Tab-separated table of C-alpha atoms and ligand atoms in Angstrom:
chain	number	residue	atom	x	y	z
A	1	MET	CA	0.000	0.000	0.000
A	2	SER	CA	2.652	2.492	1.012
A	3	HIS	CA	4.516	1.841	-2.213
A	4	HIS	CA	1.533	2.949	-4.244
A	5	ARG	CA	1.025	5.991	-2.085
A	6	HIS	CA	4.560	7.183	-2.510
A	7	ALA	CA	4.740	6.320	-6.187
A	8	THR	CA	3.892	9.851	-7.219
A	9	SER	CA	3.591	12.712	-4.824
A	10	CYS	CA	0.674	14.193	-6.788
A	11	LEU	CA	-1.430	11.122	-6.359
A	12	PHE	CA	-0.386	10.917	-2.749
A	13	LEU	CA	-1.427	14.506	-2.136
A	14	LEU	CA	-4.695	14.013	-3.944
A	15	SER	CA	-5.581	10.895	-1.999
A	16	SER	CA	-4.656	12.643	1.258
A	17	LEU	CA	-6.908	15.562	0.440
A	18	LEU	CA	-9.749	13.274	-0.471
A	19	GLU	CA	-9.297	11.359	2.727
A	20	LEU	CA	-9.328	14.540	4.740
A	21	ALA	CA	-12.382	15.834	2.949
A	22	SER	CA	-14.417	12.720	3.452
A	23	CYS	CA	-12.824	11.863	6.772
A	24	PHE	CA	-14.220	8.662	8.091
A	25	ASN	CA	-17.216	7.108	9.605
A	26	TRP	CA	-16.826	5.642	13.041
A	27	ASP	CA	-19.650	3.175	12.741
A	28	GLN	CA	-18.188	1.828	9.557
A	29	LEU	CA	-14.757	1.671	11.111
A	30	LEU	CA	-16.070	-0.242	14.066
A	31	SER	CA	-17.946	-2.708	11.938
A	32	THR	CA	-15.061	-3.357	9.581
A	33	LYS	CA	-12.077	-3.173	11.850
A	34	THR	CA	-12.981	-3.931	15.404
A	35	SER	CA	-14.453	-7.329	14.775
A	36	ALA	CA	-11.174	-8.351	13.179
A	37	ASN	CA	-9.174	-7.229	16.152
A	38	VAL	CA	-9.235	-10.071	18.615
A	39	ALA	CA	-7.745	-7.904	21.329
A	40	PHE	CA	-10.914	-5.903	21.796
A	41	ALA	CA	-12.550	-7.964	24.453
A	42	ASP	CA	-14.871	-5.290	25.769
A	43	LEU	CA	-16.736	-4.127	22.729
A	44	PRO	CA	-19.853	-2.653	24.368
A	45	ARG	CA	-17.712	-0.495	26.576
A	46	PHE	CA	-15.577	0.525	23.643
A	47	LYS	CA	-18.646	1.600	21.689
A	48	TYR	CA	-19.824	3.588	24.654
A	49	MET	CA	-16.498	5.389	24.733
A	50	ILE	CA	-16.652	6.149	21.025
A	51	ASP	CA	-20.065	7.702	21.433
A	52	TYR	CA	-18.950	9.681	24.411
A	53	HIS	CA	-16.023	11.232	22.607
A	54	ARG	CA	-17.891	11.743	19.397
A	55	LYS	CA	-20.363	13.826	21.329
A	56	ARG	CA	-17.684	15.817	23.095
A	57	SER	CA	-15.720	16.468	19.920
A	58	GLN	CA	-18.813	17.485	18.058
A	59	GLU	CA	-19.588	20.009	20.740
A	60	LEU	CA	-16.135	21.444	20.305
A	61	TYR	CA	-15.534	20.982	16.616
A	62	GLY	CA	-18.884	20.299	15.078
A	63	ASN	CA	-17.576	17.650	12.724
A	64	ASP	CA	-17.530	13.950	12.455
A	65	CYS	CA	-13.798	13.404	12.374
A	66	THR	CA	-13.603	12.256	15.934
A	67	PRO	CA	-10.902	10.130	17.376
A	68	ASN	CA	-11.200	8.505	20.719
A	69	LEU	CA	-8.331	7.793	22.830
A	70	LEU	CA	-5.487	8.365	25.029
A	71	GLN	CA	-4.149	10.598	27.671
A	72	GLY	CA	-5.781	8.793	30.523
A	73	GLY	CA	-7.603	11.267	32.726
A	74	SER	CA	-11.111	10.900	34.008
A	75	SER	CA	-12.884	11.123	30.663
A	76	ALA	CA	-10.453	10.129	27.941
A	77	GLY	CA	-9.376	6.671	28.742
A	78	PRO	CA	-6.351	4.527	28.252
A	79	LEU	CA	-5.718	1.136	26.835
A	80	ALA	CA	-3.709	-1.445	28.690
A	81	ARG	CA	-2.911	-4.993	27.831
A	82	ARG	CA	-2.211	-8.028	29.909
A	83	SER	CA	0.795	-10.147	29.068
A	84	SER	CA	-1.537	-12.352	27.046
A	85	GLY	CA	-2.299	-9.376	24.797
A	86	GLN	CA	-5.811	-9.098	26.139
A	87	VAL	CA	-7.107	-5.562	26.491
A	88	VAL	CA	-7.996	-4.951	30.084
A	89	ARG	CA	-9.121	-1.360	29.737
A	90	SER	CA	-10.499	-0.698	26.298
A	91	LEU	CA	-11.718	2.791	27.037
A	92	GLY	CA	-9.805	5.178	24.862
A	93	THR	CA	-8.229	3.374	21.973
A	94	PHE	CA	-8.175	3.519	18.230
A	95	PRO	CA	-9.700	0.333	16.863
A	96	GLY	CA	-8.295	-1.989	14.245
A	97	LEU	CA	-4.586	-1.207	14.411
A	98	SER	CA	-2.066	-4.020	14.209
A	99	ALA	CA	-1.200	-5.011	17.732
A	100	SER	CA	1.987	-6.831	18.543
A	101	PRO	CA	4.365	-6.296	21.447
A	102	ARG	CA	7.303	-6.066	19.024
A	103	TYR	CA	7.822	-5.949	15.285
A	104	TYR	CA	10.672	-7.958	13.811
A	105	ARG	CA	12.467	-8.144	10.499
A	106	ASN	CA	11.715	-11.401	8.694
A	107	ASN	CA	14.286	-13.855	7.339
A	108	SER	CA	14.982	-11.638	4.341
A	109	GLY	CA	15.604	-8.690	6.620
A	110	SER	CA	12.334	-6.910	5.722
A	111	TRP	CA	10.080	-5.242	8.219
A	112	PRO	CA	6.409	-6.188	8.060
A	113	ASP	CA	4.027	-4.242	5.862
A	114	PHE	CA	1.302	-2.069	7.316
A	115	ALA	CA	-1.742	-0.441	5.782
A	116	TYR	CA	-0.342	3.052	5.148
A	117	ASP	CA	3.383	3.176	5.795
A	118	ASP	CA	6.364	0.911	6.250
A	119	LEU	CA	9.431	0.694	8.477
A	120	LYS	CA	12.161	0.852	5.841
A	121	TRP	CA	13.330	4.076	7.410
A	122	VAL	CA	14.519	2.103	10.457
A	123	ASP	CA	17.250	0.514	8.334
A	124	GLU	CA	18.241	3.905	6.989
A	125	LEU	CA	18.443	5.280	10.500
A	126	GLU	CA	20.576	2.340	11.572
A	127	SER	CA	23.004	3.057	8.728
A	128	ARG	CA	23.642	6.496	10.282
A	129	LEU	CA	24.401	5.133	13.753
A	130	ASP	CA	28.105	6.031	13.650
A	131	GLU	CA	27.371	9.691	13.038
A	132	ILE	CA	24.819	9.775	15.839
A	133	LYS	CA	27.193	7.988	18.210
A	134	MET	CA	30.088	10.251	17.344
A	135	GLU	CA	28.076	13.376	17.960
A	136	PHE	CA	26.844	12.090	21.306
A	137	GLU	CA	30.332	11.088	22.425
A	138	SER	CA	31.774	14.470	21.529
A	139	SER	CA	28.959	16.503	23.127
A	140	ALA	CA	28.904	17.598	26.704
A	141	ILE	CA	25.197	17.724	27.446
A	142	PRO	CA	24.607	19.857	30.546
A	143	ASP	CA	22.910	18.092	33.463
A	144	GLU	CA	19.893	20.382	33.378
A	145	MET	CA	19.239	19.372	29.779
A	146	TRP	CA	18.293	15.850	30.903
A	147	GLU	CA	14.634	16.418	31.595
A	148	THR	CA	12.092	14.368	33.366
A	149	PHE	CA	8.438	14.408	32.434
A	150	ARG	CA	6.216	17.462	32.431
A	151	THR	CA	3.747	16.542	35.084
A	152	LYS	CA	4.564	16.416	38.785
A	153	LYS	CA	3.752	12.731	38.862
A	154	GLY	CA	6.004	12.191	35.876
A	155	GLN	CA	8.844	14.011	37.584
A	156	GLU	CA	8.526	11.895	40.697
A	157	PHE	CA	8.480	8.880	38.455
A	158	SER	CA	11.718	9.925	36.742
A	159	ALA	CA	13.411	10.692	40.048
A	160	THR	CA	12.979	7.121	41.210
A	161	THR	CA	13.359	5.294	37.915
A	162	GLY	CA	16.555	6.905	36.632
A	163	TRP	CA	14.968	7.612	33.241
A	164	SER	CA	15.349	11.055	31.666
A	165	HIS	CA	15.674	12.516	28.204
A	166	VAL	CA	16.755	15.358	25.961
A	167	SER	CA	13.749	15.682	23.690
A	168	PHE	CA	13.825	17.363	20.286
A	169	LEU	CA	10.105	16.979	19.877
A	170	ASP	CA	7.575	17.035	22.690
A	171	ASN	CA	3.960	16.454	21.646
A	172	PHE	CA	4.085	18.295	18.288
A	173	LYS	CA	6.475	21.005	19.512
A	174	TRP	CA	10.079	21.179	18.350
A	175	LYS	CA	12.515	22.371	21.010
A	176	PRO	CA	15.363	24.537	19.687
A	177	LYS	CA	17.568	24.410	22.798
A	178	GLN	CA	17.545	20.645	22.896
A	179	ILE	CA	18.037	20.388	19.145
A	180	ALA	CA	21.085	22.649	19.445
A	181	THR	CA	22.787	20.148	21.767
A	182	LEU	CA	22.739	17.408	19.108
A	183	PRO	CA	22.078	19.152	15.773
A	184	ARG	CA	23.488	16.417	13.579
A	185	THR	CA	21.299	13.784	15.216
A	186	TYR	CA	18.284	16.036	14.767
A	187	ASP	CA	19.129	16.474	11.062
A	188	ILE	CA	19.511	12.754	10.539
A	189	VAL	CA	16.250	11.891	12.283
A	190	THR	CA	14.242	14.552	10.487
A	191	ASP	CA	15.807	13.674	7.110
A	192	ILE	CA	15.004	10.018	7.494
A	193	VAL	CA	11.874	9.820	9.607
A	194	GLY	CA	10.848	13.224	8.417
A	195	THR	CA	7.251	13.824	7.717
A	196	GLU	CA	4.142	14.654	9.710
A	197	ARG	CA	2.932	11.288	8.506
A	198	ARG	CA	5.236	9.853	11.135
A	199	LEU	CA	6.327	12.449	13.655
A	200	GLY	CA	4.335	14.436	16.152
A	201	PRO	CA	3.079	12.252	18.957
A	202	ARG	CA	4.945	12.307	22.230
A	203	HIS	CA	8.721	12.301	21.802
A	204	ILE	CA	11.771	12.223	19.675
A	205	ALA	CA	14.503	12.136	22.238
A	206	VAL	CA	17.835	10.906	23.374
A	207	ALA	CA	16.885	9.036	26.532
A	208	ARG	CA	19.051	7.793	29.373
A	209	GLN	CA	18.656	4.940	31.796
A	210	LYS	CA	21.047	5.513	34.695
A	211	SER	CA	23.054	2.571	35.950
A	212	GLY	CA	21.481	0.685	38.817
A	213	THR	CA	17.974	1.852	37.932
A	214	GLY	CA	14.947	0.756	35.935
A	215	ILE	CA	11.376	1.668	35.107
A	216	PRO	CA	8.874	-0.737	36.658
A	217	GLU	CA	6.359	-2.514	34.469
A	218	HIS	CA	3.678	-0.273	33.013
A	219	SER	CA	1.670	0.444	29.863
A	220	ASP	CA	1.921	3.807	28.100
A	221	LEU	CA	-1.742	3.532	27.131
A	222	ILE	CA	-1.482	5.035	23.654
A	223	ASN	CA	-2.125	2.612	20.823
A	224	THR	CA	-1.904	5.137	17.981
A	225	MET	CA	1.876	5.225	17.990
A	226	LEU	CA	4.787	2.818	17.976
A	227	THR	CA	8.198	3.427	19.497
A	228	LEU	CA	11.705	2.885	18.190
A	229	HIS	CA	14.754	2.447	20.406
A	230	MET	CA	18.202	2.550	18.840
A	231	VAL	CA	21.003	2.312	21.376
A	232	ILE	CA	23.731	4.974	21.262
A	233	LYS	CA	25.659	3.905	24.341
A	234	ALA	CA	25.517	0.724	26.437
A	235	PRO	CA	27.933	-1.138	28.698
A	236	SER	CA	29.025	-4.558	27.478
A	237	LYS	CA	29.668	-6.166	30.850
A	238	CYS	CA	26.345	-5.868	32.655
A	239	ALA	CA	22.721	-6.624	31.909
A	240	VAL	CA	20.827	-3.667	30.460
A	241	GLY	CA	17.631	-3.702	28.495
A	242	ILE	CA	13.893	-3.674	28.263
A	243	THR	CA	11.372	-6.414	28.922
A	244	ILE	CA	8.378	-6.142	26.610
A	245	ASN	CA	5.343	-8.253	27.358
A	246	GLY	CA	7.470	-10.652	29.358
A	247	GLU	CA	10.181	-10.996	26.716
A	248	LYS	CA	13.618	-9.760	27.766
A	249	HIS	CA	15.604	-7.744	25.248
A	250	PHE	CA	19.170	-6.712	26.000
A	251	TRP	CA	20.137	-3.271	24.730
A	252	LYS	CA	23.188	-3.382	22.466
A	253	VAL	CA	24.673	-0.434	20.622
A	254	GLY	CA	22.774	0.003	17.352
A	255	ASP	CA	20.257	-2.855	17.142
A	256	PRO	CA	17.020	-0.905	16.622
A	257	ILE	CA	13.792	-2.329	18.009
A	258	VAL	CA	10.221	-1.292	17.241
A	259	PHE	CA	7.606	-1.998	19.866
A	260	ASP	CA	4.154	-1.124	21.095
A	261	THR	CA	4.184	0.577	24.482
A	262	THR	CA	0.586	-0.374	25.228
A	263	TYR	CA	2.010	-3.780	26.124
A	264	PRO	CA	3.508	-4.060	29.602
A	265	HIS	CA	7.167	-3.118	29.556
A	266	GLU	CA	9.939	-2.356	32.027
A	267	THR	CA	13.581	-1.374	31.757
A	268	PHE	CA	16.649	-2.508	33.676
A	269	ASN	CA	20.244	-1.395	34.034
A	270	GLU	CA	22.347	-3.523	36.367
A	271	GLY	CA	25.456	-1.408	35.837
A	272	GLU	CA	27.283	0.514	38.566
A	273	GLY	CA	28.673	3.982	37.800
A	274	ASP	CA	28.043	6.664	35.186
A	275	GLU	CA	30.024	4.828	32.546
A	276	ASP	CA	27.351	2.120	32.616
A	277	ASP	CA	24.510	4.520	31.819
A	278	VAL	CA	22.558	3.516	28.744
A	279	VAL	CA	21.598	6.088	26.128
A	280	VAL	CA	19.057	5.372	23.407
A	281	LEU	CA	17.637	7.326	20.525
A	282	LEU	CA	13.889	7.145	21.040
A	283	VAL	CA	11.469	7.888	18.212
A	284	ASP	CA	7.718	7.747	18.735
A	285	PHE	CA	5.816	7.664	15.442
A	286	TRP	CA	2.220	7.381	14.298
A	287	HIS	CA	1.097	3.829	13.924
A	288	PRO	CA	1.657	2.863	10.252
A	289	ASP	CA	-1.886	1.492	10.074
A	290	LEU	CA	-3.320	4.998	10.540
A	291	SER	CA	-4.399	6.900	7.440
A	292	ILE	CA	-3.627	10.607	7.070
A	293	CYS	CA	-7.191	11.420	7.949
A	294	GLU	CA	-7.083	9.302	11.044
A	295	ILE	CA	-3.829	10.957	12.103
A	296	GLU	CA	-5.408	14.382	11.711
A	297	ALA	CA	-8.318	13.274	13.811
A	298	VAL	CA	-6.209	11.706	16.522
A	299	ARG	CA	-3.956	14.720	16.606
A	300	LYS	CA	-6.898	17.050	17.055
A	301	PHE	CA	-8.170	14.975	19.887
A	302	TRP	CA	-4.745	14.709	21.458
A	303	ARG	CA	-4.369	18.481	21.417
A	304	MET	CA	-7.836	18.934	22.809
A	305	ASN	CA	-7.110	16.682	25.737
A	306	SER	CA	-3.563	17.610	26.590
A	307	GLY	CA	-3.459	21.316	25.810
A	308	VAL	CA	-0.574	20.935	23.380
B	401	LIG	C1	9.749	-10.600	4.113
B	401	LIG	O1	8.862	-9.501	4.091
B	401	LIG	C2	8.706	-8.880	2.840
B	401	LIG	C3	7.851	-7.638	3.038
B	401	LIG	O2	6.650	-7.939	3.654
B	401	LIG	C4	8.109	-9.874	1.866
B	401	LIG	O3	7.949	-9.276	0.586
B	401	LIG	C5	9.011	-11.088	1.769
B	401	LIG	O4	8.423	-12.060	0.946
B	401	LIG	C6	9.284	-11.680	3.161
B	401	LIG	N1	10.271	-12.736	3.057
B	401	LIG	C7	10.224	-13.855	3.783
B	401	LIG	C8	11.322	-14.838	3.582
B	401	LIG	O5	9.323	-14.074	4.557
């Protein structure tokens, strides 16, 4: 599908405009997609949520292009999965997206296909690892540049988990000061991952897991994006990594992984001293099963609910 879309930019633009103009119909989406998605165990509740948010969005926007998801909170709800993949809270999700804890290259080295985009850019990004590594090694990033999360709860979380980041992009906003600390890395990421088709949600960041720390198991509750980790710095002599849906993955320099943070995941760094800190390039990107129209809708809703 993506190959056809990118074949000529004119056609691509035209189809995007048409999609935006017609937007989509939630009832149709539910009937065609949700029944195929075995993870949606709580369909009546999910439908209730759709109706709730459709109503709220219509009050605010007066149109029918209404996404439903994310951000937790008392009204917009999250999605969480059990280790089995079962959805335990289906309030606040986008239906019908491919759901897998991790995505792997197949035996020929190809990433799986999705409805509207592909992951070929991951290979391209990997081919630029040396440049990214070199820039990081030669940069002295000031301590205060390693941020925690925006909310008070998020900051407390970071303080105890040893996770922090220098983010170039924070929920649709580019951050010049952070970009200036690693300009080459920013150029490479934007050249390769590039478009609004992919970037916008949550973060593009260089993230650090301090030695001797780890993030306990949790779900990020947002099923409209996937996350890439590509390791920039990791010790070779101690166990460092991320467990996704019960499967342990050891971080090694390079070695990009793509995963779905709605599945339970936790990080670990059994190192001892600053030299054992792990640093990863983290890229959140719109789920490649979302159409342009759906992205626009989700983005609108995201902004509405988070004030960004
Ligand atoms: C690997 O995936 C690509 C893209 O989906 C596909 O064309 C190819 O046939 C697959 N190869 C194998 C060996 O599965």
